[in-house]
Short mmCIF file of C-alpha atoms and ligand atoms in Angstrom, two decimals:
data_model
loop_
_atom_site.label_atom_id
_atom_site.label_comp_id
_atom_site.label_asym_id
_atom_site.label_seq_id
_atom_site.Cartn_x
_atom_site.Cartn_y
_atom_site.Cartn_z
CA MET A 1 68.26 82.30 98.21
CA SER A 2 65.62 83.14 95.75
CA THR A 3 66.04 83.79 92.02
CA SER A 4 64.25 86.57 90.21
CA GLN A 5 61.39 85.79 87.78
CA THR A 6 63.05 87.93 85.10
CA THR A 7 65.15 85.70 82.81
CA GLN A 8 65.83 88.32 80.14
CA SER A 9 67.85 91.35 80.74
CA ALA A 10 66.15 94.30 78.94
CA ARG A 11 68.34 96.34 76.72
CA PRO A 12 67.85 100.05 77.56
CA ALA A 13 67.60 102.69 74.88
CA ILE A 14 70.75 104.50 76.19
CA VAL A 15 72.87 101.68 75.06
CA ASP A 16 72.24 102.75 71.43
CA ALA A 17 72.33 106.40 72.22
CA VAL A 18 75.72 106.52 73.75
CA PRO A 19 78.78 107.29 71.50
CA LYS A 20 80.91 104.24 70.69
CA ASP A 21 84.04 106.00 69.25
CA LEU A 22 87.24 107.36 70.68
CA PHE A 23 87.07 110.99 71.98
CA VAL A 24 90.15 112.82 70.82
CA GLY A 25 90.74 116.59 70.98
CA GLY A 26 86.97 117.38 71.30
CA SER A 27 85.63 115.11 68.61
CA TRP A 28 84.41 111.50 68.35
CA GLN A 29 86.69 109.50 66.05
CA GLN A 30 86.79 105.93 64.78
CA ALA A 31 89.68 103.77 65.67
CA THR A 32 92.20 103.01 63.01
CA GLY A 33 90.73 100.64 60.40
CA GLY A 34 87.35 101.07 62.01
CA LYS A 35 88.26 98.39 64.47
CA THR A 36 85.77 97.56 67.22
CA PHE A 37 85.22 95.01 70.03
CA ASP A 38 82.06 93.71 71.67
CA VAL A 39 80.70 94.66 75.09
CA LEU A 40 78.71 91.84 76.70
CA ASP A 41 75.69 91.86 79.05
CA PRO A 42 76.88 89.79 82.02
CA ALA A 43 73.31 88.79 82.90
CA THR A 44 72.88 86.90 79.51
CA GLY A 45 76.41 86.65 78.03
CA GLU A 46 74.96 88.29 74.89
CA VAL A 47 76.53 91.21 72.92
CA LEU A 48 75.20 94.60 73.93
CA CYS A 49 77.03 96.71 71.34
CA ALA A 50 80.50 97.23 69.88
CA VAL A 51 82.93 100.15 70.71
CA ALA A 52 86.08 101.39 69.13
CA ASP A 53 89.16 99.32 69.60
CA ALA A 54 92.10 101.79 69.71
CA SER A 55 95.45 101.04 68.24
CA PRO A 56 98.79 102.31 69.66
CA GLU A 57 98.66 105.07 67.06
CA ASP A 58 95.17 106.08 68.28
CA GLY A 59 96.47 106.23 71.82
CA ARG A 60 99.29 108.46 70.75
CA ARG A 61 96.83 110.86 68.98
CA ALA A 62 94.79 111.01 72.19
CA LEU A 63 97.93 111.81 74.19
CA ASP A 64 98.95 114.51 71.76
CA ALA A 65 95.51 116.07 71.98
CA ALA A 66 95.90 116.09 75.85
CA VAL A 67 99.37 117.65 75.46
CA ALA A 68 97.94 120.32 73.15
CA ALA A 69 95.14 121.13 75.49
CA GLN A 70 97.27 121.25 78.65
CA PRO A 71 97.94 125.06 78.55
CA ALA A 72 94.15 125.80 78.07
CA MET A 73 93.29 123.52 81.03
CA ALA A 74 95.97 125.16 83.22
CA ALA A 75 94.70 128.58 82.23
CA LEU A 76 91.17 127.98 83.36
CA SER A 77 90.51 129.84 86.51
CA PRO A 78 89.75 127.70 89.59
CA ARG A 79 86.15 128.96 89.53
CA GLN A 80 85.77 127.85 85.85
CA ARG A 81 87.03 124.46 86.64
CA ALA A 82 84.68 124.21 89.56
CA ASP A 83 81.76 125.33 87.47
CA ILE A 84 82.50 122.66 84.84
CA LEU A 85 82.41 119.99 87.62
CA THR A 86 79.32 121.40 89.24
CA ARG A 87 77.41 121.34 85.89
CA ALA A 88 78.56 117.77 85.31
CA PHE A 89 77.40 116.86 88.87
CA ASP A 90 73.95 118.22 88.06
CA LEU A 91 73.77 116.39 84.68
CA LEU A 92 74.62 113.03 86.36
CA HIS A 93 71.77 113.50 88.74
CA ARG A 94 69.28 114.73 86.02
CA ARG A 95 70.11 111.64 83.88
CA ILE A 96 70.43 109.18 86.73
CA ASP A 97 67.78 106.76 85.41
CA ASP A 98 69.49 106.40 82.01
CA LEU A 99 72.99 106.17 83.48
CA ALA A 100 72.00 103.55 86.01
CA ALA A 101 70.33 101.48 83.36
CA LEU A 102 73.46 101.79 81.14
CA MET A 103 75.76 100.65 84.05
CA THR A 104 73.44 97.68 84.92
CA ALA A 105 73.55 96.60 81.30
CA GLU A 106 77.26 96.60 80.89
CA MET A 107 78.32 95.57 84.44
CA GLY A 108 75.37 93.55 85.89
CA LYS A 109 74.87 95.24 89.29
CA PRO A 110 71.31 95.55 90.45
CA LEU A 111 69.65 98.89 89.28
CA ALA A 112 69.42 100.18 92.88
CA GLU A 113 73.15 99.71 93.29
CA ALA A 114 73.78 101.31 90.01
CA ARG A 115 71.78 104.37 91.02
CA GLY A 116 73.76 104.42 94.28
CA GLU A 117 77.01 104.44 92.25
CA ILE A 118 75.78 107.26 90.03
CA VAL A 119 75.21 109.33 93.28
CA TYR A 120 78.50 108.34 94.56
CA ALA A 121 80.23 109.13 91.37
CA ALA A 122 78.61 112.60 91.08
CA GLU A 123 79.74 113.37 94.59
CA PHE A 124 83.39 113.23 93.52
CA LEU A 125 82.56 115.99 91.03
CA ARG A 126 80.90 118.14 93.70
CA HIS A 127 83.65 117.45 96.15
CA PHE A 128 86.48 118.38 93.66
CA ALA A 129 84.52 121.46 92.49
CA GLY A 130 84.99 122.58 96.11
CA GLU A 131 88.73 121.65 96.12
CA ALA A 132 89.45 123.45 92.94
CA VAL A 133 88.78 126.87 94.54
CA ARG A 134 90.71 125.97 97.78
CA ILE A 135 94.12 125.12 96.28
CA ASP A 136 96.36 126.73 98.89
CA GLY A 137 99.87 128.14 98.97
CA GLY A 138 102.17 129.89 101.50
CA TYR A 139 104.39 132.72 102.37
CA GLN A 140 107.33 132.17 104.73
CA VAL A 141 110.28 134.13 106.14
CA SER A 142 113.47 132.17 105.62
CA PRO A 143 115.10 131.02 108.96
CA ALA A 144 117.97 133.51 108.53
CA GLY A 145 115.42 136.31 107.69
CA ASP A 146 117.23 137.20 104.44
CA ALA A 147 114.73 135.74 101.95
CA ARG A 148 111.03 135.02 101.48
CA PHE A 149 109.55 131.84 100.25
CA LEU A 150 106.32 131.80 98.10
CA ILE A 151 104.82 128.35 97.83
CA THR A 152 102.32 127.61 95.24
CA LYS A 153 100.75 124.60 93.53
CA GLN A 154 100.48 123.96 89.79
CA PRO A 155 98.93 121.25 87.79
CA VAL A 156 101.21 118.28 87.39
CA GLY A 157 100.55 118.22 83.63
CA VAL A 158 98.88 115.60 81.38
CA ALA A 159 97.50 112.68 83.26
CA LEU A 160 96.74 108.98 82.07
CA LEU A 161 93.84 107.56 83.84
CA ILE A 162 93.17 103.80 83.77
CA THR A 163 90.06 102.49 85.44
CA PRO A 164 88.60 99.03 86.27
CA TRP A 165 85.22 97.51 85.42
CA ASN A 166 83.72 97.15 88.95
CA PHE A 167 82.57 100.79 89.44
CA PRO A 168 82.42 101.85 85.84
CA MET A 169 81.29 105.50 86.67
CA ALA A 170 82.74 106.20 90.12
CA MET A 171 86.33 105.12 89.28
CA GLY A 172 86.27 107.60 86.44
CA THR A 173 84.88 110.65 88.29
CA ARG A 174 87.28 109.84 91.21
CA LYS A 175 90.19 110.47 88.75
CA LEU A 176 88.62 112.99 86.35
CA GLY A 177 87.32 115.14 89.28
CA PRO A 178 90.66 115.95 90.77
CA ALA A 179 92.41 116.08 87.34
CA ILE A 180 89.97 118.75 86.12
CA ALA A 181 90.02 120.63 89.48
CA ALA A 182 93.74 120.74 89.41
CA GLY A 183 93.87 121.92 85.73
CA CYS A 184 95.26 118.65 84.16
CA ALA A 185 94.36 117.51 80.64
CA SER A 186 93.95 113.76 80.57
CA VAL A 187 93.45 110.60 78.54
CA ILE A 188 91.14 108.13 80.21
CA LYS A 189 90.91 104.40 79.41
CA PRO A 190 88.09 102.50 80.97
CA ALA A 191 88.11 98.77 81.22
CA PRO A 192 87.00 96.85 78.08
CA GLN A 193 84.17 95.08 79.95
CA THR A 194 82.50 98.37 80.90
CA PRO A 195 83.40 101.33 78.50
CA LEU A 196 79.74 102.66 78.19
CA SER A 197 79.56 104.60 81.44
CA MET A 198 82.71 106.60 80.72
CA LEU A 199 81.58 107.14 77.12
CA ALA A 200 78.42 108.66 78.59
CA LEU A 201 80.36 110.78 81.16
CA ILE A 202 82.49 112.28 78.38
CA ASP A 203 79.37 113.55 76.62
CA ILE A 204 78.24 115.12 79.93
CA LEU A 205 81.68 116.74 80.55
CA ARG A 206 81.54 118.22 77.02
CA GLU A 207 78.14 119.54 77.64
CA ALA A 208 79.39 120.93 80.97
CA GLY A 209 81.83 123.08 79.11
CA LEU A 210 85.14 121.20 79.18
CA PRO A 211 87.58 122.54 76.60
CA ASP A 212 88.43 120.43 73.64
CA GLY A 213 91.19 117.98 74.48
CA GLY A 214 90.74 118.55 78.15
CA VAL A 215 89.58 114.97 78.56
CA ASN A 216 90.32 112.40 75.82
CA LEU A 217 88.95 108.83 75.87
CA ILE A 218 90.31 105.65 74.42
CA THR A 219 88.75 102.25 74.59
CA CYS A 220 90.82 99.14 73.54
CA THR A 221 91.29 95.42 74.10
CA ASP A 222 95.15 95.32 74.13
CA ALA A 223 95.73 97.75 76.93
CA GLY A 224 99.39 96.84 77.36
CA ALA A 225 100.22 97.46 73.69
CA VAL A 226 98.39 100.84 73.60
CA LEU A 227 99.35 102.28 77.05
CA GLU A 228 103.09 101.31 77.28
CA PRO A 229 104.22 103.64 74.53
CA MET A 230 102.10 106.40 75.88
CA ILE A 231 103.69 106.00 79.31
CA ARG A 232 107.22 105.57 78.02
CA SER A 233 106.80 108.70 75.84
CA GLY A 234 107.16 110.87 78.91
CA LEU A 235 104.58 113.25 77.36
CA ALA A 236 102.24 112.48 80.27
CA ARG A 237 103.53 113.52 83.73
CA LYS A 238 101.10 111.47 85.86
CA LEU A 239 99.50 108.01 85.82
CA SER A 240 96.51 107.22 87.99
CA PHE A 241 95.60 103.59 88.05
CA THR A 242 92.96 101.41 89.61
CA GLY A 243 93.20 97.85 89.13
CA SER A 244 95.05 94.72 90.16
CA THR A 245 98.38 94.70 91.98
CA LYS A 246 99.89 92.57 89.10
CA VAL A 247 99.17 95.22 86.50
CA GLY A 248 100.05 98.02 88.86
CA ARG A 249 103.55 96.68 89.43
CA ILE A 250 104.05 96.50 85.50
CA LEU A 251 102.84 100.07 85.19
CA LEU A 252 105.13 101.38 88.03
CA GLU A 253 108.10 99.83 86.18
CA GLN A 254 107.02 101.59 82.95
CA CYS A 255 106.53 104.89 84.80
CA ALA A 256 110.06 104.65 86.39
CA GLU A 257 111.74 105.29 82.94
CA LYS A 258 110.49 108.98 82.73
CA VAL A 259 109.80 109.23 86.41
CA LEU A 260 106.12 109.81 86.19
CA ARG A 261 104.05 110.68 89.27
CA THR A 262 101.86 107.69 90.06
CA SER A 263 98.64 106.99 92.06
CA MET A 264 97.92 103.36 92.52
CA GLU A 265 94.79 101.96 93.87
CA LEU A 266 95.58 98.17 93.73
CA GLY A 267 94.12 94.94 95.15
CA GLY A 268 92.82 94.29 98.65
CA ASN A 269 92.32 91.30 100.93
CA ALA A 270 90.23 93.06 103.69
CA PRO A 271 90.05 91.39 107.13
CA PHE A 272 86.63 91.74 108.85
CA LEU A 273 87.13 91.28 112.64
CA VAL A 274 84.25 90.51 115.01
CA PHE A 275 84.93 90.59 118.72
CA ASP A 276 82.64 88.83 121.27
CA ASP A 277 81.67 92.20 122.78
CA ALA A 278 80.26 93.40 119.43
CA ASP A 279 76.60 93.81 118.74
CA LEU A 280 76.15 90.73 116.65
CA ASP A 281 73.22 92.09 114.53
CA GLU A 282 75.23 95.18 113.58
CA ALA A 283 78.23 92.96 112.86
CA VAL A 284 76.11 90.69 110.59
CA ALA A 285 74.57 93.82 108.89
CA GLY A 286 78.19 95.18 108.43
CA ALA A 287 79.40 91.92 107.03
CA LEU A 288 76.58 91.76 104.46
CA GLN A 289 77.45 95.28 103.32
CA ALA A 290 81.25 94.73 103.29
CA LYS A 291 80.83 91.41 101.53
CA MET A 292 77.84 91.88 99.21
CA ARG A 293 78.19 95.47 97.92
CA ASN A 294 78.70 95.04 94.20
CA MET A 295 78.21 91.28 94.49
CA GLY A 296 81.60 91.14 96.30
CA GLU A 297 83.37 92.63 93.31
CA ALA A 298 85.13 95.42 95.13
CA CYS A 299 88.74 95.82 96.26
CA THR A 300 87.14 96.89 99.69
CA ALA A 301 85.14 93.69 99.98
CA ALA A 302 85.53 91.63 103.25
CA ASN A 303 87.84 88.83 101.95
CA ARG A 304 88.56 87.14 105.24
CA ILE A 305 86.03 87.25 108.09
CA TYR A 306 87.46 86.44 111.50
CA VAL A 307 85.16 86.03 114.45
CA GLN A 308 86.03 85.48 118.11
CA SER A 309 85.60 81.83 118.87
CA GLY A 310 82.87 82.32 121.47
CA VAL A 311 80.41 83.96 118.97
CA ILE A 312 81.50 82.41 115.60
CA ASP A 313 78.77 79.76 115.46
CA GLU A 314 75.98 82.24 116.27
CA PHE A 315 77.52 84.82 113.84
CA GLY A 316 77.76 82.16 111.14
CA ARG A 317 74.12 81.14 111.58
CA ARG A 318 72.86 84.71 111.30
CA LEU A 319 74.93 85.71 108.40
CA ALA A 320 74.13 82.50 106.52
CA ALA A 321 70.44 83.13 107.08
CA ARG A 322 70.69 86.68 105.76
CA MET A 323 72.72 85.66 102.76
CA ALA A 324 70.22 82.83 101.95
CA GLU A 325 67.46 85.38 101.80
CA LEU A 326 69.07 87.52 99.05
CA THR A 327 67.50 87.50 95.67
CA VAL A 328 69.76 86.64 92.78
CA GLY A 329 69.02 87.63 89.21
CA PRO A 330 69.61 90.02 86.33
CA GLY A 331 70.20 93.56 87.70
CA THR A 332 67.07 94.85 86.03
CA GLY A 333 64.85 92.24 87.80
CA ASP A 334 62.33 93.36 90.49
CA GLY A 335 63.87 93.14 93.94
CA VAL A 336 67.05 91.66 92.76
CA GLN A 337 69.95 92.22 95.26
CA VAL A 338 72.65 90.18 93.75
CA GLY A 339 73.48 90.39 90.02
CA PRO A 340 75.73 88.35 87.92
CA LEU A 341 79.52 88.33 88.10
CA ILE A 342 81.33 90.37 85.40
CA ASP A 343 82.36 87.44 83.08
CA ALA A 344 83.08 83.75 82.68
CA ALA A 345 86.52 84.07 84.06
CA ALA A 346 85.23 85.66 87.30
CA LEU A 347 82.68 82.84 87.68
CA THR A 348 85.29 80.13 87.17
CA LYS A 349 87.60 81.82 89.61
CA VAL A 350 85.02 82.05 92.36
CA THR A 351 83.96 78.44 91.79
CA GLU A 352 87.55 77.25 92.05
CA LEU A 353 88.26 79.21 95.19
CA VAL A 354 85.29 77.80 96.96
CA GLN A 355 86.07 74.20 95.85
CA ASP A 356 89.74 74.72 97.08
CA ALA A 357 88.54 75.88 100.49
CA VAL A 358 86.18 72.92 100.80
CA ASP A 359 88.87 70.47 99.71
CA ARG A 360 90.94 71.87 102.51
CA GLY A 361 88.22 71.27 105.19
CA ALA A 362 85.85 74.29 105.04
CA THR A 363 82.10 73.63 105.52
CA VAL A 364 79.42 75.22 103.31
CA LEU A 365 76.76 76.98 105.56
CA THR A 366 74.83 78.29 102.50
CA GLY A 367 75.33 78.51 98.70
CA GLY A 368 78.49 77.00 97.25
CA VAL A 369 76.92 75.60 94.05
CA GLN A 370 76.93 77.22 90.66
CA LEU A 371 73.51 78.24 89.57
CA GLY A 372 73.82 77.10 85.86
CA GLY A 373 71.78 78.84 82.96
CA ALA A 374 72.76 81.87 81.01
CA GLY A 375 74.81 84.68 82.64
CA TYR A 376 77.53 84.52 85.23
CA PHE A 377 75.56 84.06 88.46
CA TYR A 378 76.96 82.65 91.70
CA PRO A 379 74.86 82.23 94.85
CA PRO A 380 75.61 84.14 98.09
CA THR A 381 77.78 81.74 100.06
CA VAL A 382 79.00 81.35 103.63
CA LEU A 383 81.92 78.97 104.47
CA SER A 384 83.01 78.16 108.07
CA GLY A 385 86.34 76.79 109.28
CA VAL A 386 88.32 78.17 106.25
CA PRO A 387 91.83 77.22 106.98
CA ARG A 388 94.87 79.57 106.54
CA ASP A 389 96.24 77.67 103.60
CA ALA A 390 93.13 78.03 101.53
CA ARG A 391 93.71 80.06 98.35
CA MET A 392 91.07 82.61 99.29
CA SER A 393 93.14 83.65 102.38
CA ASP A 394 95.65 85.20 99.99
CA GLU A 395 93.67 85.86 96.77
CA GLU A 396 90.84 88.43 96.24
CA ILE A 397 87.69 86.47 95.87
CA PHE A 398 85.78 89.17 94.00
CA GLY A 399 82.51 87.33 94.49
CA PRO A 400 79.68 86.78 96.92
CA VAL A 401 81.53 84.33 99.20
CA ALA A 402 82.17 84.88 103.00
CA PRO A 403 84.77 82.77 104.53
CA LEU A 404 84.70 82.49 108.32
CA THR A 405 87.68 81.59 110.52
CA PRO A 406 87.90 81.79 114.34
CA PHE A 407 90.29 83.72 116.37
CA GLU A 408 91.07 83.69 120.17
CA ASP A 409 92.19 87.21 121.30
CA GLU A 410 93.40 90.58 120.15
CA ASP A 411 96.96 89.50 119.48
CA ASP A 412 95.69 86.42 117.45
CA ALA A 413 93.45 88.85 115.45
CA VAL A 414 96.17 91.33 114.65
CA VAL A 415 98.47 88.52 113.37
CA LEU A 416 95.71 87.08 111.19
CA ALA A 417 94.58 90.47 109.92
CA ASN A 418 98.20 91.60 108.96
CA ASP A 419 99.20 88.21 107.42
CA THR A 420 98.89 89.48 103.77
CA GLU A 421 100.80 91.51 101.28
CA PHE A 422 97.75 93.79 101.01
CA GLY A 423 96.74 96.72 103.24
CA LEU A 424 93.72 98.46 101.79
CA VAL A 425 90.90 98.37 104.30
CA SER A 426 90.05 96.40 107.38
CA TYR A 427 86.78 96.28 109.41
CA VAL A 428 86.57 96.03 113.21
CA PHE A 429 83.41 95.36 115.18
CA THR A 430 83.61 95.76 118.96
CA ASN A 431 81.79 97.91 121.54
CA ASP A 432 85.00 98.43 123.59
CA LEU A 433 86.38 101.88 122.57
CA ARG A 434 89.95 101.30 123.70
CA ARG A 435 89.98 97.86 121.95
CA ALA A 436 88.67 99.56 118.79
CA LEU A 437 91.47 102.20 118.78
CA ARG A 438 94.20 99.58 119.73
CA MET A 439 93.08 97.51 116.74
CA ALA A 440 92.79 100.59 114.36
CA GLU A 441 96.35 101.51 115.23
CA ARG A 442 97.82 97.95 114.95
CA ILE A 443 96.25 96.85 111.73
CA GLU A 444 98.25 97.58 108.59
CA SER A 445 95.69 99.18 106.30
CA GLY A 446 95.08 102.56 104.82
CA MET A 447 91.47 102.61 106.04
CA VAL A 448 89.66 101.07 108.95
CA GLY A 449 85.87 100.67 109.30
CA LEU A 450 84.91 100.70 112.96
CA ASN A 451 81.55 99.14 113.40
CA GLN A 452 80.65 99.97 109.84
CA GLY A 453 80.84 97.87 106.63
CA VAL A 454 81.49 100.73 104.04
CA VAL A 455 84.27 103.21 104.21
CA SER A 456 84.13 104.67 100.75
CA ASN A 457 83.28 108.35 100.77
CA PRO A 458 84.42 111.10 98.36
CA ALA A 459 85.22 113.48 101.25
CA ALA A 460 87.56 110.96 102.80
CA PRO A 461 91.09 109.88 101.69
CA PHE A 462 90.73 106.42 100.08
CA GLY A 463 93.86 104.32 99.55
CA GLY A 464 95.99 101.52 100.86
CA VAL A 465 99.38 100.64 102.35
CA LYS A 466 101.78 97.82 101.43
CA GLN A 467 100.90 96.29 98.01
CA SER A 468 97.46 97.85 97.95
CA GLY A 469 98.92 100.95 96.49
CA LEU A 470 100.40 104.52 96.67
CA GLY A 471 98.60 107.77 97.18
CA ARG A 472 95.06 108.60 98.18
CA GLU A 473 91.95 109.54 96.19
CA GLY A 474 89.24 111.81 97.58
CA GLY A 475 89.32 113.86 100.76
CA ALA A 476 91.02 117.16 101.04
CA ILE A 477 94.32 115.58 99.91
CA GLY A 478 92.96 113.94 96.81
CA ILE A 479 93.66 116.90 94.67
CA ASP A 480 97.34 116.91 95.64
CA GLU A 481 97.88 113.80 93.55
CA PHE A 482 97.48 116.11 90.54
CA LEU A 483 99.41 119.09 91.76
CA GLU A 484 103.10 119.82 92.03
CA THR A 485 104.41 122.17 94.77
CA LYS A 486 106.65 124.90 93.62
CA TYR A 487 108.75 127.19 95.86
CA ILE A 488 109.87 130.57 94.70
CA GLY A 489 112.74 132.00 96.71
CA ILE A 490 112.97 135.70 96.91
CA ALA A 491 116.10 137.53 98.15
CA MET A 492 115.32 140.16 100.87
CA PRO A 493 118.76 141.40 102.13
CA LYS A 494 118.35 142.85 105.61
P1 LIG B 1 90.93 93.28 86.62
O1 LIG B 1 91.75 91.99 86.90
O2 LIG B 1 90.07 93.75 87.72
O3 LIG B 1 90.40 93.35 85.25
P2 LIG B 1 93.26 94.80 85.70
O4 LIG B 1 94.39 95.30 86.58
O5 LIG B 1 93.60 93.63 84.67
O6 LIG B 1 92.08 94.42 86.70
O7 LIG B 1 92.57 95.95 84.87
C1 LIG B 1 92.38 97.17 85.30
C2 LIG B 1 92.48 98.20 84.23
O8 LIG B 1 93.81 98.14 83.67
C3 LIG B 1 91.63 97.90 82.90
O9 LIG B 1 91.21 99.07 82.32
C4 LIG B 1 92.62 97.16 82.08
O10 LIG B 1 92.22 97.23 80.75
C5 LIG B 1 93.90 97.84 82.33
N1 LIG B 1 95.09 97.11 81.97
C6 LIG B 1 95.29 95.67 82.10
N2 LIG B 1 96.52 95.40 81.74
C7 LIG B 1 97.21 96.58 81.37
C8 LIG B 1 98.52 96.92 80.88
N3 LIG B 1 99.40 96.03 80.75
N4 LIG B 1 98.75 98.30 80.80
C9 LIG B 1 97.81 99.21 81.02
N5 LIG B 1 96.60 98.93 81.36
C10 LIG B 1 96.27 97.71 81.60
#
């Protein structure tokens, strides 16, 4: 591992330019009492800026604004909705340099990854611009021939959208894209660690022609206190959440009272399986991607790497060598591939998980020691012989740590892979087609990467089974999460 020469994270001009207030009913407004909270730069731990800290009353104002705008949103023609999304797609690309710099400042990921996320985020807008004009319906003759069924789809109504900090722009467009395409007004609440990307996106959507109140934004530190009354009011008809399973469970309970529709993208604990017939170089490259994208801070990150016993030593050597070559430093630094973790709590958790695995008998092949200094940096780490009872077998690491464990055969691999309450994604590396398909069918996860370390794609249905969530985002079915199906029965006596 090498560390970048750059010690200071430069503060880009867009940090000052981006609005810092709540966006309610088409205008920027201060939080009650002018309350604010600080946003930190994870590369230095220093304050970047302050943004509005909404109260429950502010949240309610935002919700009321969305309710007021719902008829106008539903009345937009599909083409008008598509055009707004297409214009926003263009603006994201035109401002990619600024937006990437903003994201790196608040979240820490290397600039190249931040640019990649802006492209990915924009792709959701383009994808759902296409879906907006393809919302389908049906016409059917009743079985007895005495009636006709018209089937149509309508916007579900006002949507509450809650996003996490790890993909500050893409998690927003993944929800706002289908909400706008379906004709739903919304209130979005980004994570307190990374509110700036969403604040910038709101300005872009406004410029793209979104009606006042069509999207409202609140930032706050006490999400529970602000969101719970909004959810329980029943004024919103939909909640789309990306975050931890722990918070997802709380929100599902709150949604039950007024029977809100829910989409839940929750935690993962992805198994990454390497069979002895796999191309080992491809498997190592795939593991690097699946592990190191976003410094390992992704719900899709390979959390448990299982390698068939005959190739595990060689795989471990090659992966450790590649991990050790990565350059760690502030996301703005030249050639930096691994930025800081999001905050002090994340750094503490990763450190504790590694210590726990080592205490239980794991061996450190590379990394494993905190880097010290300012910012929340942790070195790329490979552990071998990680036992089943290590905490990281059950908990999301959310850091650049690759734990290796051997397996013997397919049955063994399936048992290990499925031994978790989660089921978001799994990765399988093998050159045997039948084995690949057997594994893909037997593993309990919403997504499977076959000989590839990244599955996320706006045109594909993203989502998990078991306690990884409910519903799918993206793909042709992503817009259905924001639509209700209505059937109109028409008497047609013979
Ligand atoms: P993480 O552990 O990755 O921060 P969380 O599930 O805690 O994940 O947070 C994801 C999002 O959910 C953030 O926007 C956060 O502010 C929000 N959140 C956290 N707790 C609650 C809650 N009780 N009600 C509503 N939103 C919440």
